Coordinates of C-alpha atoms and ligand atoms in Angstrom, one line a residue:
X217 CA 71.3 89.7 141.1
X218 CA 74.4 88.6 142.9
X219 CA 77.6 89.0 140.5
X220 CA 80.7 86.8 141.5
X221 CA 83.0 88.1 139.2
X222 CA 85.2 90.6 140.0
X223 CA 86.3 93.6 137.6
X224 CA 89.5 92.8 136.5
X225 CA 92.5 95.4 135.8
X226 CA 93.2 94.7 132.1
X227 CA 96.3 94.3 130.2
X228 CA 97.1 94.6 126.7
X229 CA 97.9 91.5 124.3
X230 CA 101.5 91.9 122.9
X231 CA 103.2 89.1 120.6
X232 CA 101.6 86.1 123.4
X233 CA 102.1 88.2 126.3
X234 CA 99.4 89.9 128.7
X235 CA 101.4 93.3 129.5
X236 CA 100.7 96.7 131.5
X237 CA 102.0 98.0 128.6
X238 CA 106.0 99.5 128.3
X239 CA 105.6 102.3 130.8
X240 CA 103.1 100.6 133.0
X241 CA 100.7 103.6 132.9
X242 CA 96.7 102.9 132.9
X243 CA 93.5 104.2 132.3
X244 CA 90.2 104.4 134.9
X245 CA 87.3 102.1 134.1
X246 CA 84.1 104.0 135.2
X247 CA 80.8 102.0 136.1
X248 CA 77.9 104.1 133.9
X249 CA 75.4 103.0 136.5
X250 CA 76.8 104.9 139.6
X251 CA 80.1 106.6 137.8
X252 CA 82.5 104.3 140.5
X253 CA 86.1 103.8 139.1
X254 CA 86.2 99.7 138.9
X255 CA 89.2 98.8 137.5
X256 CA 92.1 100.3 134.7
X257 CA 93.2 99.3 131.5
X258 CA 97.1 99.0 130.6
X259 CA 97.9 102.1 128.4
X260 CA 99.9 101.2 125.6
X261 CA 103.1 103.1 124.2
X262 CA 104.6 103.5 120.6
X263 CA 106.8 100.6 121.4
X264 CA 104.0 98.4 122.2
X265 CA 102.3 99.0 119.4
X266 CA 105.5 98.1 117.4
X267 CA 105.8 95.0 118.8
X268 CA 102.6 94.2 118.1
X269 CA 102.9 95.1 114.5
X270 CA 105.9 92.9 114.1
X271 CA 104.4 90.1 116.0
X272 CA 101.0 90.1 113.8
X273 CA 103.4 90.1 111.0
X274 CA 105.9 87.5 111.9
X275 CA 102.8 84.9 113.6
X276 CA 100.6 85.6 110.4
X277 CA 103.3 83.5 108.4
X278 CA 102.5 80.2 110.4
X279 CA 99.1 81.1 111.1
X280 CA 98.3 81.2 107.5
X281 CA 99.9 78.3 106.2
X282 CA 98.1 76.2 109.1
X283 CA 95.6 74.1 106.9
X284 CA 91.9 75.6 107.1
X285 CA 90.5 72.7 109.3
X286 CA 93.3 73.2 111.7
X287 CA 92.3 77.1 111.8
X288 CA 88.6 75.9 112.3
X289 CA 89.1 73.6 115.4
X290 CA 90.3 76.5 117.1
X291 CA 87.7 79.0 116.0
X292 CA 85.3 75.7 117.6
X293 CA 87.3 75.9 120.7
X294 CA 87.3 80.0 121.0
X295 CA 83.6 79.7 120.3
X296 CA 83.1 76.8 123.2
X297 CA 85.6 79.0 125.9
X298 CA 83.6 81.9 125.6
X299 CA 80.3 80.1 126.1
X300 CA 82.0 78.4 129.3
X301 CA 82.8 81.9 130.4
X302 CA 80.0 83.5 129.2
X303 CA 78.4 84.3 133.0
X304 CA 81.8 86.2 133.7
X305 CA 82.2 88.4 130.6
X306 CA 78.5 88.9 130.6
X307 CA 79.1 90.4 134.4
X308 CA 81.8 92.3 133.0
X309 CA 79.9 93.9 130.2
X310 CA 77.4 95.4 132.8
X311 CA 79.6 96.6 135.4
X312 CA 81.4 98.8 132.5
X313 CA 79.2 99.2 129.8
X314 CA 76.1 99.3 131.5
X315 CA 73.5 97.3 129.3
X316 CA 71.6 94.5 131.3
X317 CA 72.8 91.5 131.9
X318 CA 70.0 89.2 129.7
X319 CA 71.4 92.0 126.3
X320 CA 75.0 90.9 127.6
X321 CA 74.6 87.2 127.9
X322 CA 72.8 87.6 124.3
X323 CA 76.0 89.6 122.9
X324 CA 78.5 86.9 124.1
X325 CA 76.1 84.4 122.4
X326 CA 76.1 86.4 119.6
X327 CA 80.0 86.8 119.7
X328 CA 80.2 82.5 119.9
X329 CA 77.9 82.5 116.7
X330 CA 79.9 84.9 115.2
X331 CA 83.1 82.3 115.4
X332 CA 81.3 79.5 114.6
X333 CA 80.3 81.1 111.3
X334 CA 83.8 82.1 110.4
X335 CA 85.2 78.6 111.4
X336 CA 83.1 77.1 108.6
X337 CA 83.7 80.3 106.8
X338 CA 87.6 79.9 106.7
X339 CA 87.2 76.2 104.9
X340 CA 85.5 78.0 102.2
X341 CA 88.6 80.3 100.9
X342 CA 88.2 79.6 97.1
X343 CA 90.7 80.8 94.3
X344 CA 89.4 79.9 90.2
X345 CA 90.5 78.6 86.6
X346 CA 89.5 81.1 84.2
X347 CA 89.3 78.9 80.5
X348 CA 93.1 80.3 78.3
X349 CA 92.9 81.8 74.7
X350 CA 95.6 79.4 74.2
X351 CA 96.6 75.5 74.5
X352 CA 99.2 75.1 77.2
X353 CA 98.0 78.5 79.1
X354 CA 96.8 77.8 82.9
X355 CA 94.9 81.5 84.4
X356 CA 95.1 81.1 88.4
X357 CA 92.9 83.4 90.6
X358 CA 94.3 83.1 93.9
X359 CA 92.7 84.8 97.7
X360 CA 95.5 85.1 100.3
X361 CA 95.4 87.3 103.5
X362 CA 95.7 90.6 102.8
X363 CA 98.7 91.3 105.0
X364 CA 98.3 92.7 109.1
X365 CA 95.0 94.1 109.7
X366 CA 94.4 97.6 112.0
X367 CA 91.1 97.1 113.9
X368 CA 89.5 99.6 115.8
X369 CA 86.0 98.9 117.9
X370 CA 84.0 100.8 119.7
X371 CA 82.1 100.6 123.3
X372 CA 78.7 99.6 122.8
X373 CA 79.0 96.2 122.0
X374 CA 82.3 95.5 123.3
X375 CA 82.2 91.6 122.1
X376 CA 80.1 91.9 119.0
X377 CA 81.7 94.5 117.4
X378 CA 85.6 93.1 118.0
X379 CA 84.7 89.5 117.4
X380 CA 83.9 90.6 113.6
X381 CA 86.8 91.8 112.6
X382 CA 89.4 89.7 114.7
X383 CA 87.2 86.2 113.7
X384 CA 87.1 87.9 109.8
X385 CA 91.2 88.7 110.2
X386 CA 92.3 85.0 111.4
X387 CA 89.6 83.4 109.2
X388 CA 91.5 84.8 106.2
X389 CA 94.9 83.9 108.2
X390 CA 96.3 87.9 108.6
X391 CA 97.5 88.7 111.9
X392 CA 95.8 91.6 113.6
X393 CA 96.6 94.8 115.9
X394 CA 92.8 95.8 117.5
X395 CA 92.5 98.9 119.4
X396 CA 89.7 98.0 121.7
X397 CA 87.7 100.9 123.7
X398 CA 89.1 102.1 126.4
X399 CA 85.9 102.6 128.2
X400 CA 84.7 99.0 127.9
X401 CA 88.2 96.9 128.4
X402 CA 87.4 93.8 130.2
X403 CA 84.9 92.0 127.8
X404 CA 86.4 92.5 124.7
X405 CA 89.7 91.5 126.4
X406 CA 88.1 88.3 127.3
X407 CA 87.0 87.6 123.4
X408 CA 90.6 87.7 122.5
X409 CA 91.5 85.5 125.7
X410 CA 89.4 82.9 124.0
X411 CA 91.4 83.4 120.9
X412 CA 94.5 83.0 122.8
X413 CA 93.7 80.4 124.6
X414 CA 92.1 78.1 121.6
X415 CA 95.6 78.0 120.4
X416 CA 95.8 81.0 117.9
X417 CA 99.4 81.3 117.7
X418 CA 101.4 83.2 119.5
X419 CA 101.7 87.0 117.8
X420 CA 98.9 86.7 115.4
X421 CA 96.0 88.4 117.8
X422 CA 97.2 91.9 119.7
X423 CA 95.4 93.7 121.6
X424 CA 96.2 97.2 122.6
X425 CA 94.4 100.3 124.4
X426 CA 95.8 104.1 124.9
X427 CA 95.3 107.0 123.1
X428 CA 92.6 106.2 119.8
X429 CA 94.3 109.2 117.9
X430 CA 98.1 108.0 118.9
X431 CA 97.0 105.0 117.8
X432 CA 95.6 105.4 114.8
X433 CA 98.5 107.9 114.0
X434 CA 100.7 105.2 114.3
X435 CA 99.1 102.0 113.0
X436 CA 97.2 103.3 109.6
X437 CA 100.8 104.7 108.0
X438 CA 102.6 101.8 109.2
X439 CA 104.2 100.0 106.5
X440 CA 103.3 96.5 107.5
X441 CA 100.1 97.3 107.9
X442 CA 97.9 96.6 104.9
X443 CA 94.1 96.5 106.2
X444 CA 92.1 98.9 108.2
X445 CA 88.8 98.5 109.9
X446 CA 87.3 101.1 111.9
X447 CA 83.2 100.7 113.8
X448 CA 82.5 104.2 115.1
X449 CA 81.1 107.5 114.7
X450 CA 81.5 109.3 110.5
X451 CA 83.7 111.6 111.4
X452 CA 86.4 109.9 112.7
X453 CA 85.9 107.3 110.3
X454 CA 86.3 110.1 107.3
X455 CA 89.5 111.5 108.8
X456 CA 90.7 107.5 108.9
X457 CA 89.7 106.5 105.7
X458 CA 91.6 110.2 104.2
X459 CA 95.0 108.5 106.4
X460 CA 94.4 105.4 104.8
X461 CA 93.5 106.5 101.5
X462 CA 97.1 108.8 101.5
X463 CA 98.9 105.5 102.8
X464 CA 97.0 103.6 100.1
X465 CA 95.5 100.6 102.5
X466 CA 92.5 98.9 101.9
X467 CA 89.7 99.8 104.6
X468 CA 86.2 98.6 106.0
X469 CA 84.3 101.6 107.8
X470 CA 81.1 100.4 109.5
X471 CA 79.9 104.5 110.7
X472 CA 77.0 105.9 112.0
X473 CA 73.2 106.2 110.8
X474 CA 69.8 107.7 111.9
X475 CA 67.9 104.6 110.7
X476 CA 64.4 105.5 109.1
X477 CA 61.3 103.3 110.2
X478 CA 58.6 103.8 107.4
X479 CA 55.5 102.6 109.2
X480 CA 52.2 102.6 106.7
X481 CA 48.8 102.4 107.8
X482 CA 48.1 99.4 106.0
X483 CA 50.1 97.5 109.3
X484 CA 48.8 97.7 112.9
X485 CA 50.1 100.5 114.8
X486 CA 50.2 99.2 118.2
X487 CA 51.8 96.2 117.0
X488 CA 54.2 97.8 115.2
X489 CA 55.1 100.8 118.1
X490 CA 55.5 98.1 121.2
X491 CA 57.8 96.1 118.3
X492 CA 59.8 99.3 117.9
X493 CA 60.0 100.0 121.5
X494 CA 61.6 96.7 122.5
X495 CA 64.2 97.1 119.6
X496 CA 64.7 100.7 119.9
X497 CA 65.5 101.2 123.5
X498 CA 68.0 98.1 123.3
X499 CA 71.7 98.9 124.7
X500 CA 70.1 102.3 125.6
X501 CA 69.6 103.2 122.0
X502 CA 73.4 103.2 121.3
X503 CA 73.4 101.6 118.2
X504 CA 74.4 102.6 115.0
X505 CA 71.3 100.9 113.7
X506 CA 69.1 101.6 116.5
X507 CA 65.6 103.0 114.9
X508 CA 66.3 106.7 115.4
X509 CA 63.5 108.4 112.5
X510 CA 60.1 106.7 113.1
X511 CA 58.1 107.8 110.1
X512 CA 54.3 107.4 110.4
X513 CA 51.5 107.8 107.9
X514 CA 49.1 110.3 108.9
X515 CA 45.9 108.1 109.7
X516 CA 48.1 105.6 112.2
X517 CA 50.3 108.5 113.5
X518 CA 48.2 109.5 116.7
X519 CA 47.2 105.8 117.5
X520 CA 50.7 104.7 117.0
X521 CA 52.4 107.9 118.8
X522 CA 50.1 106.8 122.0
X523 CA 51.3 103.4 121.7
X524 CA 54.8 103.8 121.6
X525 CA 54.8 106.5 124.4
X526 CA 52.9 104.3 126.6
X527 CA 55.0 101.4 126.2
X528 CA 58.4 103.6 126.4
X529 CA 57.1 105.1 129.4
X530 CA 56.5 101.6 131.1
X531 CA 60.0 100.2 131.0
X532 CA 62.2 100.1 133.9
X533 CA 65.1 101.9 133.5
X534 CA 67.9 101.1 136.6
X535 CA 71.6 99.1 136.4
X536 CA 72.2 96.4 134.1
X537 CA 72.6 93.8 137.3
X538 CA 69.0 94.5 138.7
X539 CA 66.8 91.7 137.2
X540 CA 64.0 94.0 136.7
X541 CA 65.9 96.6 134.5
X542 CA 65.1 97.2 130.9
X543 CA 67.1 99.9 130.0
X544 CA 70.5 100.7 131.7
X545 CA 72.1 103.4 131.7
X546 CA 73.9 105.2 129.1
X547 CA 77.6 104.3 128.6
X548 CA 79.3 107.5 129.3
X549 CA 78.6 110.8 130.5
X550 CA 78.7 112.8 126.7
X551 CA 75.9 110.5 126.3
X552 CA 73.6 112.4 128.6
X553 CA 75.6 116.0 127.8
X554 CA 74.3 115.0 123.9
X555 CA 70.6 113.5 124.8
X556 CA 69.8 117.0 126.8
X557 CA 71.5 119.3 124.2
X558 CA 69.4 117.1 121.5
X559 CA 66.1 117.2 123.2
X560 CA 66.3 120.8 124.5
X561 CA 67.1 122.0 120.5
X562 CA 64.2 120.3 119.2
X563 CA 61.6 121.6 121.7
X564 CA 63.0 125.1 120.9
X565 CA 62.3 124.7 117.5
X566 CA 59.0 123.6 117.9
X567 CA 58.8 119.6 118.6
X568 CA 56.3 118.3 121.0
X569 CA 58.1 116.7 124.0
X570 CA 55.5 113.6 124.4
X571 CA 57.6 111.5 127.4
X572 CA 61.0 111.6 128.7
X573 CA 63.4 114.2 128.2
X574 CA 65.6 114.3 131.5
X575 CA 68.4 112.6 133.1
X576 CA 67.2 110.5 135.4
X577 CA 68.8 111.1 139.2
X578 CA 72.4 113.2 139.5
X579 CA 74.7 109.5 140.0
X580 CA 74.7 107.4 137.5
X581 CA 74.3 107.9 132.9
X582 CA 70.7 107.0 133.3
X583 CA 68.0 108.9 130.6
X584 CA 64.7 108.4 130.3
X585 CA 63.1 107.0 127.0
X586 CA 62.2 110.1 125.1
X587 CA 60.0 110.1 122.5
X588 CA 59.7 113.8 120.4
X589 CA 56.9 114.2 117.9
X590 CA 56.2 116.5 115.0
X591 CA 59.8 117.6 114.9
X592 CA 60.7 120.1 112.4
X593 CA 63.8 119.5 109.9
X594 CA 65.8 122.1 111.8
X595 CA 65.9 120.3 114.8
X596 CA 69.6 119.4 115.5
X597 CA 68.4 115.8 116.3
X598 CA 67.3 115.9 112.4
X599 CA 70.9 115.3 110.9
X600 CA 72.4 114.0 113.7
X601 CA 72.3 110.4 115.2
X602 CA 70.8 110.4 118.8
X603 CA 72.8 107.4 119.8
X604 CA 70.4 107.3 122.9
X605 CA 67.0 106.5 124.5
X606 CA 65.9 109.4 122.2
X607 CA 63.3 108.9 119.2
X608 CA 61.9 110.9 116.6
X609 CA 58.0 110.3 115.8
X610 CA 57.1 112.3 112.2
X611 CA 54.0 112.0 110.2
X612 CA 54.1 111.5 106.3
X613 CA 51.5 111.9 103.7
X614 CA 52.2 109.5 100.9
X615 CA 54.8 106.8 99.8
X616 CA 56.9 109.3 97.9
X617 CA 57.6 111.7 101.0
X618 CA 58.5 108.9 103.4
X619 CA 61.0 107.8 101.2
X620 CA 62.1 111.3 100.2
X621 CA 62.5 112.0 104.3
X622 CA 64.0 108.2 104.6
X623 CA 66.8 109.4 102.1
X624 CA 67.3 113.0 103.5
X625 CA 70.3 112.5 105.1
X626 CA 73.8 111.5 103.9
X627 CA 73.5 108.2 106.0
X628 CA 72.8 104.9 104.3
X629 CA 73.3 102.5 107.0
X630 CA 69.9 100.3 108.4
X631 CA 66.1 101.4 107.3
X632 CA 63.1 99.4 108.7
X633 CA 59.5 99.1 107.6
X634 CA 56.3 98.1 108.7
X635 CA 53.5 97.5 105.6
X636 CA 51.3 94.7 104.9
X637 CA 51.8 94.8 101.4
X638 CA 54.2 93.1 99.3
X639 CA 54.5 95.7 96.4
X640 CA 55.2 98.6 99.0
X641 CA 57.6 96.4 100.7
X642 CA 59.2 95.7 96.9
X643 CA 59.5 99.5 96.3
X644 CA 61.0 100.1 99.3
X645 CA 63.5 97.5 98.2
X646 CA 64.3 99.6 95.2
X647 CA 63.5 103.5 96.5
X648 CA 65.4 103.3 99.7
X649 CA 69.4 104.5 100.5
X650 CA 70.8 101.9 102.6
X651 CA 72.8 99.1 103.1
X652 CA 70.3 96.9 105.4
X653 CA 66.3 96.7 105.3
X654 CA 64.3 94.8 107.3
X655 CA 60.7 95.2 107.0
X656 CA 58.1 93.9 109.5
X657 CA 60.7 92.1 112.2
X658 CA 64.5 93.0 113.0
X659 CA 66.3 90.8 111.3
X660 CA 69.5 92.9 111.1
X661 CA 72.9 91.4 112.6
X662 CA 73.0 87.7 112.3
X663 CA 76.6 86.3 111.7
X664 CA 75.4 84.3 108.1
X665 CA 74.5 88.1 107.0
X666 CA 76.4 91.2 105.5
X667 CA 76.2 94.3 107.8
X668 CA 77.2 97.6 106.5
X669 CA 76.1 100.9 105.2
X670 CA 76.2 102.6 102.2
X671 CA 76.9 106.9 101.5
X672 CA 78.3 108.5 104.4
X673 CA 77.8 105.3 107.1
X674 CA 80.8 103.5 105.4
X675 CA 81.8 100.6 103.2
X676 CA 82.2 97.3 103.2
X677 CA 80.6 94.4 104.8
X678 CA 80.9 92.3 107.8
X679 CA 79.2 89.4 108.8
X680 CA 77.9 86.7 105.5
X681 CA 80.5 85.8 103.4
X682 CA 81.8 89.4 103.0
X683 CA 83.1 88.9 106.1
X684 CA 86.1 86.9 105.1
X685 CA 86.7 88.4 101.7
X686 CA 87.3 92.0 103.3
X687 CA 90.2 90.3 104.8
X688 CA 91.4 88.7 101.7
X689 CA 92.9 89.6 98.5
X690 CA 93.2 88.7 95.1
X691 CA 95.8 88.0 92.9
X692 CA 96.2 86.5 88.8
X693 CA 98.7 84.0 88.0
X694 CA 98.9 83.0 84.3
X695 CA 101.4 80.2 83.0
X696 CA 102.4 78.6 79.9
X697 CA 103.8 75.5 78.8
X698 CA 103.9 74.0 82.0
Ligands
NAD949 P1 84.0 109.4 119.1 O1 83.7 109.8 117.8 O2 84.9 110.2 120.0 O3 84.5 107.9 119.2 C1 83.9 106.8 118.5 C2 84.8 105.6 118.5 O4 86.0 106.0 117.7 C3 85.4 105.3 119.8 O5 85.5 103.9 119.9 C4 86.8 105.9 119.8 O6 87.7 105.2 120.6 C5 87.2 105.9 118.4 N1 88.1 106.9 118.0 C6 87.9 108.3 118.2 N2 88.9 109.0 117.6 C7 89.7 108.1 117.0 C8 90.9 108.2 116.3 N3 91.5 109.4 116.0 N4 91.5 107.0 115.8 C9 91.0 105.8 116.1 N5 89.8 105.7 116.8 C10 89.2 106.8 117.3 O7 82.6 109.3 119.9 P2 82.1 108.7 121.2 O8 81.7 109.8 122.1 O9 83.0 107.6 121.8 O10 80.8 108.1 120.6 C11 79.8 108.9 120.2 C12 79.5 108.7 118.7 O11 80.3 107.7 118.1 C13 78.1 108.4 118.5 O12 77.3 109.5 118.3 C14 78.1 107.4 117.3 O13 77.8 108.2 116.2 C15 79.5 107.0 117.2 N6 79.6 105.5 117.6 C16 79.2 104.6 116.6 C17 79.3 103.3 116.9 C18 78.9 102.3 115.9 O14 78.6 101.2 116.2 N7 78.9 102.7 114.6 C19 79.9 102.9 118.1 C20 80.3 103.8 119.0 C21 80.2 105.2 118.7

């Protein structure tokens, strides 16, 4: 595949203005497929980021007072610019994230979807009249923004995880300060560009890079800052949800998981395992509901172990711009640093290494789909989320220890299931710890549904209606005699 578009160098978004930032210093952009230095990112300083801040500030006034069909004609437009440009981005994804370039295209799409739903979504802002004790009394529930939002994404879906919360800010009418990832610059960059040039006002949308922990440091305590929402791993999410908590602002923490997938006999094995391998090897396995825990019932566990190994085995793993790639590589080289430390842990503590389980070549993040089996609850990759071509296949015995197992761990974020019954598929409804189950497809994602986790993979929603209200709050106004 010939790609036209060259990398860009990217700047920063401060109060209408693309910037290198005040002291003009940058950061490499590596290509994950052969570890090349493509581009740079414009480093913000301090005084950037306070700019920012007082632009989101200062643009939300106007923004917000725009009426809502205003607001949604240019959510339409953002939507259509980024469909017109989708090629591009979609080029740009690959070159620095490294997924292929049919799972970027499908992201931007995604990302367009995702601002079509909130340009309905921002119509539908609706306060109430709660019935007085008294003649003469009105009661007045008001939403309003809730003030300049803090946003910080990650890298492995630079458009789908940004366009949430800056489409969720601006559909409420708050301006908004986003720390995008550093390692993948260019496409997110080019969400907001569609913002920008839709006609968001001028101020209302920043976009800034640097240091996450300078950042952070800076934005969460500031005092015109009201709302944070952070996508990324639980540990950095707890120490910003303690910095918000201190600084009392309202957050939305979409963390990590190690998603079960509770596959009973009662289904088809082999239909279920080549499902699972299509979804679980997506973006490399670097999602933070990637299936990561594939829990099988004893009688289909060997047919469906086989099955899955033979279909992980045959996918091609090579660069995201080769047509015939599958899987690209992994976005950055901790990646592979945590797949072999992972893999090499669970062997030694007993797990059967049934495919995979190397770094594939010496240039370039590439893994190959890994698939460990009987792995004991030791295992390192037990409690901790792969976030990689890496899978766990466990047998189970009955209902009651597959859901035990399911809620081991302190994460809550997606479960899946494969059953052809309706009453298992009702008690897993009830008996399982998450925020998202999807049982017999993967119907997780879409932009007219709430994504989140409960327990230790976060709080509160993005996507459905939730996504607007998180960016909203409420207020009571009582009157009498007028
Ligand atoms: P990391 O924990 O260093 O960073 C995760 C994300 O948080 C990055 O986007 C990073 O820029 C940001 N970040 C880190 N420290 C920050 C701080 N002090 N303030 C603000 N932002 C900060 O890990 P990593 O090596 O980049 O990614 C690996 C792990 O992160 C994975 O194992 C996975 O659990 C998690 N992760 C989750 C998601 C998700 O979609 N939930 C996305 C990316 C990474």
């Amino acid at each position: 595949m010939t790609f036209a578009t060259p990398f860009p160098d990217v700047k920063l978004l401060v109060d209408g203005i693309w910037t290198d930032g005040a002291a003009g210093a940058t950061i490499d952009v590596t290509n994950p497929a052969d570890e090349a230095v493509i581009g740079t990112v414009a480093k913000a300083e301090i005084a950037d980021l306070e700019t920012a801040v007082a632009a989101a500030h200062r643009g939300m006034k106007t923004w917000s007072a725009r009426p809502p069909l205003e607001r949604a004609r240019i959510f339409m437009k953002a939507s259509a610019l980024l469909r017109e440009r989708a090629r591009a981005i979609g080029e740009m994804m690959v070159l620095e994230m490294g997924k292929t370039l049919p799972e970027a295209l499908g992201e931007v799409e995604r990302g367009a979807e995702a601002i079509d739903w909130l340009a309905g979504e921002t119509q539908r802002i609706y306060g109430r009249l709660i019935e007085p004790r008294m003649p003469g009394v009105r009661q007045m529930v008001i939403k309003e923004p809730i003030g300049v939002v803090a946003a910080f994404s990650p890298w492995n879906f630079p458009v789908n995880q940004i366009v949430r919360k800056v489409a969720g800010a601006l559909a409420a009418g708050c301006g908004i300060v986003v720390k995008g990832p550093e390692e993948t610059p260019a496409s997110c960059a080019e969400l907001v560009r569609a913002f920008h040039d839709a006609g968001v006002d001028a101020g209302v949308l920043n976009l800034v890079f640097g240091v996450p922990s300078e950042i952070s440091e800076f934005l969460v305590p500031h005092p015109l800052v009201r709302k944070i929402s952070f996508t990324g791993s639980t540990g950095v999410g707890k120490h910003l949800a303690a910095l918000a908590g201190k600084h009392m602002k309202v957050v939305t923490m979409e963390l990590g998981g190690h998603a079960p997938v509770l596959v009973f006999a009662d289904a088809d094995p082999v239909t279920a395992a080549n499902a699972l391998v299509g979804n679980k090897f997506r973006a490399t396995g670097q999602s933070c509901i990637s299936p990561t825990r594939l829990l099988v019932e004893d009688s289909a566990f060997e047919t469906f172990t086989q099955a899955f190994a033979k279909a992980a085995e045959a996918l091609k793993v090579g660069p995201g711009h080769e047509s015939e790639t599958q899987v690209g590589p992994l976005a950055n080289g901790r990646r592979i640093e945590a797949m072999d430390r992972l893999v090499a842990d669970a062997v030694a503590k007993g797990a059967k290494l049934v495919t995979g389980g190397k770094r594939i070549g010496n240039r370039g993040w590439f893994y190959e789909p890994t698939v460990l089996a009987n792995v004991p609850l030791e295992a390192d990759i037990m409690h901790e989320e792969p976030f990689g071509p890496v899978v766990v296949v466990n047998p189970f015995e009955s209902y009651e220890d597959a859901v035990a197992e399911a809620n081991r761990l302190p994460y809550g974020l997606a479960a899946f299931a494969f059953t052809n019954s309706s009453l298992t598929a009702a008690n897993l409804a009830r008996d399982v710890e998450t925020g998202m189950l999807s049982v017999n497809h993967f119907g997780l994602g879409m932009p007219e549904t709430p994504f989140g986790g409960i327990k230790d993979s976060g709080y509160g929603f993005e996507g459905g209606s939730e996504a607007i209200e998180a960016y909203l709050q409420t207020r009571f106004i009582t009157t009498s005699g007028i």
